[in-house]
Coordinates of C-alpha atoms in Angstrom, one line a residue:
Chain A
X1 CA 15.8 0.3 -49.9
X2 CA 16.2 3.9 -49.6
X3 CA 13.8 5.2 -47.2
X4 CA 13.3 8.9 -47.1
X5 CA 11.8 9.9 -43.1
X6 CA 10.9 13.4 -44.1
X7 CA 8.6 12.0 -47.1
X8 CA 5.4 11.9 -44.7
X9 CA 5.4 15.1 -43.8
X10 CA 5.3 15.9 -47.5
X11 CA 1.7 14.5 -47.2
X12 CA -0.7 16.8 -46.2
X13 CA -3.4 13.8 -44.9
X14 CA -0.3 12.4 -43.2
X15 CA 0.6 15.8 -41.1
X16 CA -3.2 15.6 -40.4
X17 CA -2.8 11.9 -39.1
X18 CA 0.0 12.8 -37.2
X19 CA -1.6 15.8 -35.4
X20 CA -5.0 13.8 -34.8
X21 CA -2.9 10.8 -33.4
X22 CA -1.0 13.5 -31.1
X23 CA -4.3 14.0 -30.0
X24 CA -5.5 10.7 -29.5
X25 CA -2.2 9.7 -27.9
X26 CA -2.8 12.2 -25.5
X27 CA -6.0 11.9 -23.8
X28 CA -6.1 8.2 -24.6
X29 CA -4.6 7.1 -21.7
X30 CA -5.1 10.0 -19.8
X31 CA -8.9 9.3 -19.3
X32 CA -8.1 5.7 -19.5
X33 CA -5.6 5.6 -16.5
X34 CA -8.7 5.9 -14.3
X35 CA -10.4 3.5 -15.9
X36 CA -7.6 0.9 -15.6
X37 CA -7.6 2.2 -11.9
X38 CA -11.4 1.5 -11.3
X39 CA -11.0 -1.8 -12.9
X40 CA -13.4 -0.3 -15.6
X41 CA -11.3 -0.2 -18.9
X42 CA -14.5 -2.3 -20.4
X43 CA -16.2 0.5 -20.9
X44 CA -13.9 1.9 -23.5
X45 CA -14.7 -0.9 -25.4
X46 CA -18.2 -1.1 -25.3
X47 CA -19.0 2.6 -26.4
X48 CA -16.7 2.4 -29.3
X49 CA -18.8 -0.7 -30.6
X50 CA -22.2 1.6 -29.5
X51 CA -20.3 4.6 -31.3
X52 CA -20.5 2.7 -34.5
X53 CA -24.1 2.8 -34.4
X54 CA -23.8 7.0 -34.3
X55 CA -21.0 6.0 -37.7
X56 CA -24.3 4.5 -39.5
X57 CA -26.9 6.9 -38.5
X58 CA -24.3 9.6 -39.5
X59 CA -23.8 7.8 -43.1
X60 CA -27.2 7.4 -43.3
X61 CA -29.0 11.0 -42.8
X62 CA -25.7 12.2 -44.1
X63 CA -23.8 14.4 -41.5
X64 CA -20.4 13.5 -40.6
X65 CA -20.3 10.4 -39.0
X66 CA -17.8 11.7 -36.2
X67 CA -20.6 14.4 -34.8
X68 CA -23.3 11.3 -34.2
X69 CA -21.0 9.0 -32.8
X70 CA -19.9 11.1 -30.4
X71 CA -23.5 11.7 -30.0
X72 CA -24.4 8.2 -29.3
X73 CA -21.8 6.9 -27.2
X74 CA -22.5 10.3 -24.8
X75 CA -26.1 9.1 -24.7
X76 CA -25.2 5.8 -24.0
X77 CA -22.3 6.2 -21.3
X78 CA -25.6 8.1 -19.9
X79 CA -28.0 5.0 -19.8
X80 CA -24.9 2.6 -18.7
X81 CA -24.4 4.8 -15.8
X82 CA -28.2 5.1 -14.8
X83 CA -28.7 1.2 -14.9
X84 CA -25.6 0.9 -13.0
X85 CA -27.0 3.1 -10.1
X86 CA -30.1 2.4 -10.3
X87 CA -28.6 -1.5 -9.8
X88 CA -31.2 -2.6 -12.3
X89 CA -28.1 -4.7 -13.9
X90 CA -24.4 -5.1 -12.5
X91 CA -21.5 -2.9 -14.8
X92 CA -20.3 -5.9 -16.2
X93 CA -23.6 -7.3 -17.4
X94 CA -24.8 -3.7 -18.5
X95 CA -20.9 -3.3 -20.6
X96 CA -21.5 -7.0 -21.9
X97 CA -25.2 -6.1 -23.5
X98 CA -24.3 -3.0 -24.9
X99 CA -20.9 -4.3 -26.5
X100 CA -22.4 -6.6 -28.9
X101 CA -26.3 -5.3 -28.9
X102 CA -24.3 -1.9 -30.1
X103 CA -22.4 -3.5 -32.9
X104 CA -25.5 -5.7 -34.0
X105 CA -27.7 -2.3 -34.6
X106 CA -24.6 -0.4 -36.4
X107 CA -24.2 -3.7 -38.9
X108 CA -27.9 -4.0 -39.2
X109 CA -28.6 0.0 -40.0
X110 CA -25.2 0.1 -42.2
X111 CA -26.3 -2.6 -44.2
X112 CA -30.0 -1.3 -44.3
X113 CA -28.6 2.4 -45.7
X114 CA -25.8 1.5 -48.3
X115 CA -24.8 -2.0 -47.1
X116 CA -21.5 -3.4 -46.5
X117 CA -19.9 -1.3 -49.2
X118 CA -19.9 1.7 -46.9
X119 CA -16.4 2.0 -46.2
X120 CA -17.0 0.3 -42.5
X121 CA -13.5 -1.0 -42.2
X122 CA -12.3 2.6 -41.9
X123 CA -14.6 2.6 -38.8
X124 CA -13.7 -0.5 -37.4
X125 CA -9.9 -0.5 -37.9
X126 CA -9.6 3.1 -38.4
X127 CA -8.2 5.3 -41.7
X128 CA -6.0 8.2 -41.4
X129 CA -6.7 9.2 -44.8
X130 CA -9.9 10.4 -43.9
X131 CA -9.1 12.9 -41.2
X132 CA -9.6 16.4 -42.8
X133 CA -9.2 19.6 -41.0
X134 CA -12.4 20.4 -39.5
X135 CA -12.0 16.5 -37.7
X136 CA -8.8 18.1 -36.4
X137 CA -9.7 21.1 -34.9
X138 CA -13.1 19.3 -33.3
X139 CA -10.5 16.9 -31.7
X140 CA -8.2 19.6 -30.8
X141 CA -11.1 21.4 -29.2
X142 CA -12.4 18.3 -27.6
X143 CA -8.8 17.3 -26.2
X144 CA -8.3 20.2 -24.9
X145 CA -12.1 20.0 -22.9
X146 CA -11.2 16.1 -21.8
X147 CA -7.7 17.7 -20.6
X148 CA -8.7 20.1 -19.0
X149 CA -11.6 18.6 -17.1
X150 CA -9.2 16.1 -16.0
X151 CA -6.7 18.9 -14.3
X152 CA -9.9 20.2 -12.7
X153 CA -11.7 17.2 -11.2
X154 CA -7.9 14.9 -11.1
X155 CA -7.9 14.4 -7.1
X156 CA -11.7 13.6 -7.2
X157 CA -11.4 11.5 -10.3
X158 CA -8.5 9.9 -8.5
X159 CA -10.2 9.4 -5.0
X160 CA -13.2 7.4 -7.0
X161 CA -10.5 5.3 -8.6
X162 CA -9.3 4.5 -5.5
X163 CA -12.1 3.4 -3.2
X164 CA -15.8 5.1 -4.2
X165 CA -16.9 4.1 -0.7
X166 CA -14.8 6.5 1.3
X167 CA -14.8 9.4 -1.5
X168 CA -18.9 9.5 -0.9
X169 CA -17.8 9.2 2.6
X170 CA -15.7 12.4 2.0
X171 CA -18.6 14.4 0.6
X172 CA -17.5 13.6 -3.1
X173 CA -21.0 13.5 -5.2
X174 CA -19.6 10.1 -6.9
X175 CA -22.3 9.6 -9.2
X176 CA -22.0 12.7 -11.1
X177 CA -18.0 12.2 -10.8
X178 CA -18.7 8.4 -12.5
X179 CA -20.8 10.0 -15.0
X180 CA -18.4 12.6 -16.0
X181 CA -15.6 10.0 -15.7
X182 CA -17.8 8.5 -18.6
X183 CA -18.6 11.3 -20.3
X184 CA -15.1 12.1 -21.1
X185 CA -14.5 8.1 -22.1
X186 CA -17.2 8.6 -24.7
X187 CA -15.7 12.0 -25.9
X188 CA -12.3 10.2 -26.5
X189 CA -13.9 7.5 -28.0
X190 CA -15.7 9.5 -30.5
X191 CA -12.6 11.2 -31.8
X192 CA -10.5 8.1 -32.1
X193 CA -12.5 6.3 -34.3
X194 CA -11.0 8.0 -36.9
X195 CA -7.3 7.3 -36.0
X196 CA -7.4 3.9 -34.6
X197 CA -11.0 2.3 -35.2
X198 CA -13.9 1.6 -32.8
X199 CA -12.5 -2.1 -32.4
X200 CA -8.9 -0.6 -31.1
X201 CA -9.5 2.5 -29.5
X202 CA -9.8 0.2 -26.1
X203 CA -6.5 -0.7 -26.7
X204 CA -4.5 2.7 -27.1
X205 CA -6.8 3.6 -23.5
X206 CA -5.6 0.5 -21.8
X207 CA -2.1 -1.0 -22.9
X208 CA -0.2 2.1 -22.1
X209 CA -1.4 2.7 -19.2
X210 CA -1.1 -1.3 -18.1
X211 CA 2.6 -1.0 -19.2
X212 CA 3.4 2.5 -16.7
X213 CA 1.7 0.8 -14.0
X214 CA 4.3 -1.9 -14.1
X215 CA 7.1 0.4 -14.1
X216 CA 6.0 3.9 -12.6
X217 CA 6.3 4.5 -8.8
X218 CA 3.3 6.5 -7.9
X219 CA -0.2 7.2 -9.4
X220 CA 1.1 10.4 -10.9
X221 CA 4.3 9.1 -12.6
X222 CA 2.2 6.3 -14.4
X223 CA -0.2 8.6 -15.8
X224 CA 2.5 10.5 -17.4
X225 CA 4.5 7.6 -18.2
X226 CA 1.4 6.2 -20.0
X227 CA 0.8 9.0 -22.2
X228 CA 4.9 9.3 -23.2
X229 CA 4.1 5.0 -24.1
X230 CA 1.1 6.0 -25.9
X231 CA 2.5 9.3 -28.2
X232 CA 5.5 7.2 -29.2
X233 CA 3.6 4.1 -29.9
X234 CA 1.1 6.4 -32.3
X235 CA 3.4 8.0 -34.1
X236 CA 5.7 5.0 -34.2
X237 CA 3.2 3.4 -35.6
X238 CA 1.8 5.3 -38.3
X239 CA 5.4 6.3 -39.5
X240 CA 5.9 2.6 -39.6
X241 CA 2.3 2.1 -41.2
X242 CA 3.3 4.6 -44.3
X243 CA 6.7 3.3 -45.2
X244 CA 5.6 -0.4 -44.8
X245 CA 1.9 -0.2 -46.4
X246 CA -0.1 -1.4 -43.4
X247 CA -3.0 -0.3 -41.5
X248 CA -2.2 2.3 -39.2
X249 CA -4.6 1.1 -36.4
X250 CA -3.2 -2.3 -35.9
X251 CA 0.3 -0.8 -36.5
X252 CA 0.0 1.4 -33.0
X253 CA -1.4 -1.2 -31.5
X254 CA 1.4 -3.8 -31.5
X255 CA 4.5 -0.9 -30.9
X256 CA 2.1 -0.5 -27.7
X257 CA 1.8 -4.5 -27.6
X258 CA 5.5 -4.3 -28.4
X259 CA 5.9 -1.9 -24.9
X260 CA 4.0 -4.1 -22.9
X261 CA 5.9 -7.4 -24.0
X262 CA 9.2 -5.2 -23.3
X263 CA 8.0 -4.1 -19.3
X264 CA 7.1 -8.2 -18.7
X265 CA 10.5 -9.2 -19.9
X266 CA 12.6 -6.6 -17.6
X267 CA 10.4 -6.1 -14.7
X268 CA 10.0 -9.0 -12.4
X269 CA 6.5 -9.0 -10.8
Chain B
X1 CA -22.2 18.9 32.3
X2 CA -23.2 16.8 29.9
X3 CA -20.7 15.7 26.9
X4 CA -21.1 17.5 23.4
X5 CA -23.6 15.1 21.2
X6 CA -21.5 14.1 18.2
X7 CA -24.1 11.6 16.9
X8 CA -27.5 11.7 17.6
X9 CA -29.5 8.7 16.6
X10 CA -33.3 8.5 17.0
X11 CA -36.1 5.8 16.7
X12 CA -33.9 4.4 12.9
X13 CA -35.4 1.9 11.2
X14 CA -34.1 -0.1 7.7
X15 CA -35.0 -2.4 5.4
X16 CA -33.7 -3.8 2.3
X17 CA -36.4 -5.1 0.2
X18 CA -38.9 -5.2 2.9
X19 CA -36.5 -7.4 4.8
X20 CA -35.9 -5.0 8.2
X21 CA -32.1 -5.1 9.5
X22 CA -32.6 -2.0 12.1
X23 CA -35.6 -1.6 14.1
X24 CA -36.2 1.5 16.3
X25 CA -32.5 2.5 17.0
X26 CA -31.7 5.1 18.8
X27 CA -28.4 5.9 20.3
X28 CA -26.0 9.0 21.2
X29 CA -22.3 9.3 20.6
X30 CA -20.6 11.8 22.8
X31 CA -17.5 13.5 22.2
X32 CA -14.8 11.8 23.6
X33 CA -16.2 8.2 23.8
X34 CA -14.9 5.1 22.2
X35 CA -17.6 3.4 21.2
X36 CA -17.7 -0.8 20.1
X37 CA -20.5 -1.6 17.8
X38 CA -20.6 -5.7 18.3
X39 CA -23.4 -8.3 17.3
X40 CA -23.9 -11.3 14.9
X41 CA -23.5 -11.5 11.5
X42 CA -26.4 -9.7 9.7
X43 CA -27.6 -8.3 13.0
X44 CA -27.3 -4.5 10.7
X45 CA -23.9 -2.7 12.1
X46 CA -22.8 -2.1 8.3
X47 CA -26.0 -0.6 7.6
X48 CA -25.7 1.2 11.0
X49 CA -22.3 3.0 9.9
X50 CA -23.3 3.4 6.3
X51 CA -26.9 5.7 7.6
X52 CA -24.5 7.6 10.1
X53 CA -22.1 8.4 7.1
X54 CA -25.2 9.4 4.1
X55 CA -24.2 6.1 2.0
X56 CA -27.2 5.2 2.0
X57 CA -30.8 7.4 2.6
X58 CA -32.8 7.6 5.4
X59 CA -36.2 5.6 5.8
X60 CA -37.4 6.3 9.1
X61 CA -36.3 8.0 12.0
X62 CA -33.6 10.5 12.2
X63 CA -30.2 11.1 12.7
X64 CA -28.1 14.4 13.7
X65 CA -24.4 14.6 13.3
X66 CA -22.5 17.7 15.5
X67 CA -26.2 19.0 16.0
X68 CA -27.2 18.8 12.5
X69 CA -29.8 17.2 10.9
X70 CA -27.9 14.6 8.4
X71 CA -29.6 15.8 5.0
X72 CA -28.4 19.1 5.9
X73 CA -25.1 18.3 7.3
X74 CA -22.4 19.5 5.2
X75 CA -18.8 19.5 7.1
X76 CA -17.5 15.9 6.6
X77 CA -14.1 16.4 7.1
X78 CA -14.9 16.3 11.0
X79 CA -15.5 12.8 10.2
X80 CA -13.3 9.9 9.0
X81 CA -14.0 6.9 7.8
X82 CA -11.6 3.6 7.3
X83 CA -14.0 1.1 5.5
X84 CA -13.9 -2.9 5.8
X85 CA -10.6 -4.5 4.8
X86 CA -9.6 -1.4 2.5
X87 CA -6.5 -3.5 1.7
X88 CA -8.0 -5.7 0.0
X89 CA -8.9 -4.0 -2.9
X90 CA -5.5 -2.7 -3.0
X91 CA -3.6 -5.2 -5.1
X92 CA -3.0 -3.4 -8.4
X93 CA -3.8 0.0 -7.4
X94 CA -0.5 2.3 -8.7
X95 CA 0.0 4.7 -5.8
X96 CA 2.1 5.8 -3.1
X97 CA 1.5 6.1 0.7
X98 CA 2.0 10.1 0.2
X99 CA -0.5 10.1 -2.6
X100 CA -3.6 7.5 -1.2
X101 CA -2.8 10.1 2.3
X102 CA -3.6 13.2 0.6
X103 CA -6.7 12.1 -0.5
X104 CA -7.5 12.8 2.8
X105 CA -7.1 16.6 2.5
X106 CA -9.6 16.4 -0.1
X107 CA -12.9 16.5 2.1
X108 CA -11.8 19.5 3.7
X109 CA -11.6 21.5 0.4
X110 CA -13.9 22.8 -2.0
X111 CA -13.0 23.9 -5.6
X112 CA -13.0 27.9 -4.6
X113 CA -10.9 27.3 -1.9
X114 CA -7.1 27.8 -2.4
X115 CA -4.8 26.6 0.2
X116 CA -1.1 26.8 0.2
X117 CA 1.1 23.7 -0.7
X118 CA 3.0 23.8 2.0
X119 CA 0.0 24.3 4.2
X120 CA -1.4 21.2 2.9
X121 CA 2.2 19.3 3.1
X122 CA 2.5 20.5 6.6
X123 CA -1.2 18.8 7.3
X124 CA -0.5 15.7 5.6
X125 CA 3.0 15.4 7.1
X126 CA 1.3 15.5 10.3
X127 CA -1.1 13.3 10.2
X128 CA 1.3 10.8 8.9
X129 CA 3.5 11.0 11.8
X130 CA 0.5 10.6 14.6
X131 CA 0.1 7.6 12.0
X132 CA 3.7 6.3 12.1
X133 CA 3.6 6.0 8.2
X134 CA 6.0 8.9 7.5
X135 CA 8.6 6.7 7.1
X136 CA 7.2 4.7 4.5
X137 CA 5.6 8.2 2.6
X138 CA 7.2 7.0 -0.9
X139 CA 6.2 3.4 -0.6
X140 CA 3.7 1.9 -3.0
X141 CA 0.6 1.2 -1.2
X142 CA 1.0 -2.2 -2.9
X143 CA 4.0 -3.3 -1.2
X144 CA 2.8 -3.0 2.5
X145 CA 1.6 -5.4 4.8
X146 CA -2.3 -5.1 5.8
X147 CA -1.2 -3.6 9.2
X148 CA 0.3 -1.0 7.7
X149 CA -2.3 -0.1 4.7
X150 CA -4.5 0.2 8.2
X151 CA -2.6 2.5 9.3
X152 CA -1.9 4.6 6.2
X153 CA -5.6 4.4 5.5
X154 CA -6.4 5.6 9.1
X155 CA -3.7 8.4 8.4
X156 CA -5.9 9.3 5.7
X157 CA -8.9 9.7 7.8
X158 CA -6.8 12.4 9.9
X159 CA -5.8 14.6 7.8
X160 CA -9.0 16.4 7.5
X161 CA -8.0 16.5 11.8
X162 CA -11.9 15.0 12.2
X163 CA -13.2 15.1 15.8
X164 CA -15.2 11.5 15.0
X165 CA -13.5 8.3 13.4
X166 CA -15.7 5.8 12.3
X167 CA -13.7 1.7 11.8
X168 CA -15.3 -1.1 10.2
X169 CA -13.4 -4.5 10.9
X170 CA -10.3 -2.7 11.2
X171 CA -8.1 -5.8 11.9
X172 CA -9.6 -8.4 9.8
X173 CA -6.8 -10.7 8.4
X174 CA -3.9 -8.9 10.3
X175 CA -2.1 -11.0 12.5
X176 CA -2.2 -10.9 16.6
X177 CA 0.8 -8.7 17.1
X178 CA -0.4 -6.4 14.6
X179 CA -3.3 -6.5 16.1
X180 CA -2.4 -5.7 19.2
X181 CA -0.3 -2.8 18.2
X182 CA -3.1 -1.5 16.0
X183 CA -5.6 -1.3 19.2
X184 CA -2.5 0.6 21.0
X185 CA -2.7 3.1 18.4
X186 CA -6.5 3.6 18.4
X187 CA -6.3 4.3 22.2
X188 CA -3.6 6.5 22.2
X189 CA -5.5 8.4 19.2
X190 CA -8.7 8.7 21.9
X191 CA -6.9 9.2 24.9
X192 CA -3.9 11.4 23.9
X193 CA -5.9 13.0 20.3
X194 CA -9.5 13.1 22.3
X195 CA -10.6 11.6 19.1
X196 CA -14.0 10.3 19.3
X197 CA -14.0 6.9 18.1
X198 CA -16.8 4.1 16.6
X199 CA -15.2 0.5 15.8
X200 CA -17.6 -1.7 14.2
X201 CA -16.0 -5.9 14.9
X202 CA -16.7 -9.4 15.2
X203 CA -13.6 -9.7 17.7
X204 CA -16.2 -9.4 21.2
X205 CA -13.2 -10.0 23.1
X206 CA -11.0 -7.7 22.0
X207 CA -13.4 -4.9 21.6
X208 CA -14.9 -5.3 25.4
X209 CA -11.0 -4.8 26.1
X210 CA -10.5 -1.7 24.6
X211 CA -13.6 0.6 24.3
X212 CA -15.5 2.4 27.0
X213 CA -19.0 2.1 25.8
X214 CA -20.8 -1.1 24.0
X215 CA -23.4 -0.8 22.0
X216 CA -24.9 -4.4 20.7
X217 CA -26.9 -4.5 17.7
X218 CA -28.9 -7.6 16.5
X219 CA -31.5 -5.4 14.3
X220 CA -32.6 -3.7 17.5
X221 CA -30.1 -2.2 20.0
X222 CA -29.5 -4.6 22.9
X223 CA -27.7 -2.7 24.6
X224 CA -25.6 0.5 24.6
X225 CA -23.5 0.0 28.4
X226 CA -20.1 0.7 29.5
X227 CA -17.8 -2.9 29.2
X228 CA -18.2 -4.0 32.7
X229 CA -21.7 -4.1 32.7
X230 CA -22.0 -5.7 29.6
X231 CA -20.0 -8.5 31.3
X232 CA -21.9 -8.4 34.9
X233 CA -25.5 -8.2 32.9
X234 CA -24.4 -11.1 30.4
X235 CA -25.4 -9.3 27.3
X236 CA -23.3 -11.6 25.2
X237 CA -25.4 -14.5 26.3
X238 CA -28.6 -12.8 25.2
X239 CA -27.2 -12.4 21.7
X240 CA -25.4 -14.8 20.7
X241 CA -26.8 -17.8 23.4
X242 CA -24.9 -20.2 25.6
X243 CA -22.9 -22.4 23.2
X244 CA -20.5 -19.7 23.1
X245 CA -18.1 -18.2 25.5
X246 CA -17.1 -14.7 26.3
X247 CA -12.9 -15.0 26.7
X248 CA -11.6 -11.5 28.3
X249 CA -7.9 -11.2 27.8
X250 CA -5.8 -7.9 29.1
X251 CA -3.4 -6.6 26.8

């Protein structure tokens, strides 16, 4: 088989794909790092399911489906948060209602606009194909917000990862720093849909970072480490994806699967 | 002269769900003291040292910290806190000794403020030496025993150079000798530092042993006496009744 590498860049929806999952790769696990670190990487998981209810309102009134699920999973990392302080239900039972209550309303409104049709698996498992430019440059302005926030607020965001106790202890206002925290996850969750599906962007925010915490030496080196894991399994994976005719999402996700198995074989506990 | 109020605590009172744990406290911490905060389980010393550091709101009475009222008080890097068995939560937690230490600077900045590194190094270096966990700065906080995550957490708490440290259960799960070294440490920091300390523990003995001032808490405030009279006045039998003995061992 003669395989020619510089074919997908011949593509112009494959440069795209390569640029959003750049993107993605980026600030996946850099938001996700302090999730991992809160023991909190849940969440990721549950606003992509509630992002696919902003997919089917999107498809349904007809604006791009990226805008309302960022929309929705902002507004709901906002109610998560409130019934979490207000401790009208614990963060686990609050992620495990909205995880399946948000993919029960997104099947139920998808199937009442255009039914199952609608091309939903893009959504769930993600579709390169489908990023055009203006998705780019809103997930290059976006990435460059969720970066930058983090470089702002990085030692509070780390001192509520660590212990939130002595952070409030320290004058740190940790609910508006656990809201923001959220805010972000949402943000990144909105623009992976796209590139890796709502039912794998959890995933690409928690697998590289798992795998650098098992080999990095300080807090610092793991949250670089992760993102190096997580740019080379994205673009590892959709080169792989184009040559071999598979789905890209699931594609990144094993090389990052792949990483993971690599760090348990060489690194004794 | 009278010793510069640190902590001023008048007439508090708490409930949870109309269940009271504090009942008309009041109490004064003085600069220089080194205060044990003892009493049975449930008898409201975690909710004690959570009002005195804003965790949780005010019902009723009031509190004043360095002559402030607490709603208004903004400074906290005079005081540091080293919360319940820390350590514990600390089993997966990617981080060095250097890194969970300079947390520590953090309550003493504010976003406009810009400090030198090497200022800040110099600080945390510091700190970390009156802490004796220089040594061990590139260590994941992981790999360490619990008496020395104590100390590294304690390190912490100094690098803001607080004039009040506030302990709960500092030695919970660390062995005797540890132990012993641990409550070495905490005198040296008040006698050699003048740090003003508060040490919240179930270990009567060992706290009688150590501090100069006792205050027992069993949702009202028993007592608040030097150790000696605790002993002569037989406090401890008033709490927690005759089927249990108070053992006094020097170290």
């Amino acid at each position: 088989m003669n395989i020619n590498l510089l074919e997908i860049f011949q593509y112009g929806f494959m440069v795209r794909a390569i640029l959003a999952g750049l993107i993605i790769g980026s600030i996946a696990p850099l938001i996700g790092t302090f999730l991992v670190a809160k023991k909190y990487a849940l969440i990721a998981d549950t606003l992509a399911h509630v992002s696919l209810v902003g997919v089917a309102i999107g498809l349904f009134i007809g604006i791009n489906p990226l805008y309302t699920a960022l929309a929705v999973a902002m507004l709901v990392a906002v109610i998560i948060e409130k019934l979490r302080t207000d401790q009208q239900l614990s963060g686990e039972t609050a992620l495990a209602i909205f995880l399946s209550g948000g993919l029960a309303t997104a099947i139920v409104l998808l199937s009442l606009s255009r039914g199952f049709n609608v091309d939903i698996f893009s959504y769930l498992f993600g579709s390169i194909a489908t990023v055009n430019s203006v998705d780019l440059w809103l997930m290059l302005l976006l990435g460059v917000v969720v970066a930058a926030t983090v470089v702002i607020f990085y030692q509070q965001l780390f001192y509520i990862a660590f212990d939130e106790e002595t952070a409030a202890s320290s004058g740190i206002d940790v609910k508006k720093l656990n809201l923001l925290l959220l805010l972000l996850t949402a943000i990144v969750v909105g623009m992976a849909i796209r590139v890796v599906g709502a039912l794998l962007i959890g995933a690409l925010m928690v697998i590289p970072v798992v795998t650098a915490s098992k080999i990095a030496k300080s807090f610092k080196t793991a949250l670089f480490l992760s993102i190096v894991i997580s740019l080379v399994s994205v673009i590892t994976g959709l080169i792989v994806a184009f040559y071999l005719n598979l789905p890209a999402g699931g594609t990144i996700v094993i090389v990052s699967l792949l990483f993971f198995g690599l760090t348990l074989l060489f690194k004794s506990p | 002269m009278k010793n510069e109020e640190l902590v001023s605590i008048n007439n508090l009172s708490f409930s949870y769900n109309k269940h009271k744990v504090l009942d008309n406290v009041s109490l004064t911490i003085c600069k220089g003291e080194y205060l044990g905060v003892i009493g049975p389980n449930g008898g409201g010393k975690t909710t004690f040292l959570k009002l005195i550091l804003n965790l949780i709101p005010l019902q009723s009475g009031s509190i004043s910290l360095f002559g402030i009222p607490i709603n208004q008080f903004k400074d906290w890097s005079k005081i540091g806190y080293v919360p319940q068995r820390l350590g514990q939560k600390e089993t997966t937690f990617p981080a060095t000794v250097y890194e969970i230490v300079s947390l520590g600077y953090f309550s003493k900045l504010n976003l406009l403020q810009k400090i030198s590194d090497a200022q800040k190094n110099k600080q945390i270096q510091k700190a970390m030496e009156i802490a004796d966990v220089w040594n061990i700065r590139n260590e994941m906080i992981t790999q360490l025993s619990g008496g020395q995550q104590q100390r590294v957490f304690i390190a912490k708490s100094l690098v803001s150079s607080p004039q009040l440290l506030i302990l709960d259960e500092p030695t919970v799960g660390v062995d005797v000798e540890t132990q012993e070294k641990f409550y070495n440490f905490l005198h040296h920091l008040n006698t050699v530092h003048n740090l003003t300390l508060v040490i919240v523990s179930h270990d009567i003995e060992v706290v009688v042993n150590e501090v100069n001032k006792v205050a027992c808490l069993n949702k009202t405030l028993i007592c608040d006496v030097p150790p000696k009279q605790f002993i002569q006045e037989d406090y401890f039998t008033q709490v927690y009744g005759k089927s249990r003995r108070l053992l006094l061992h020097n170290h």
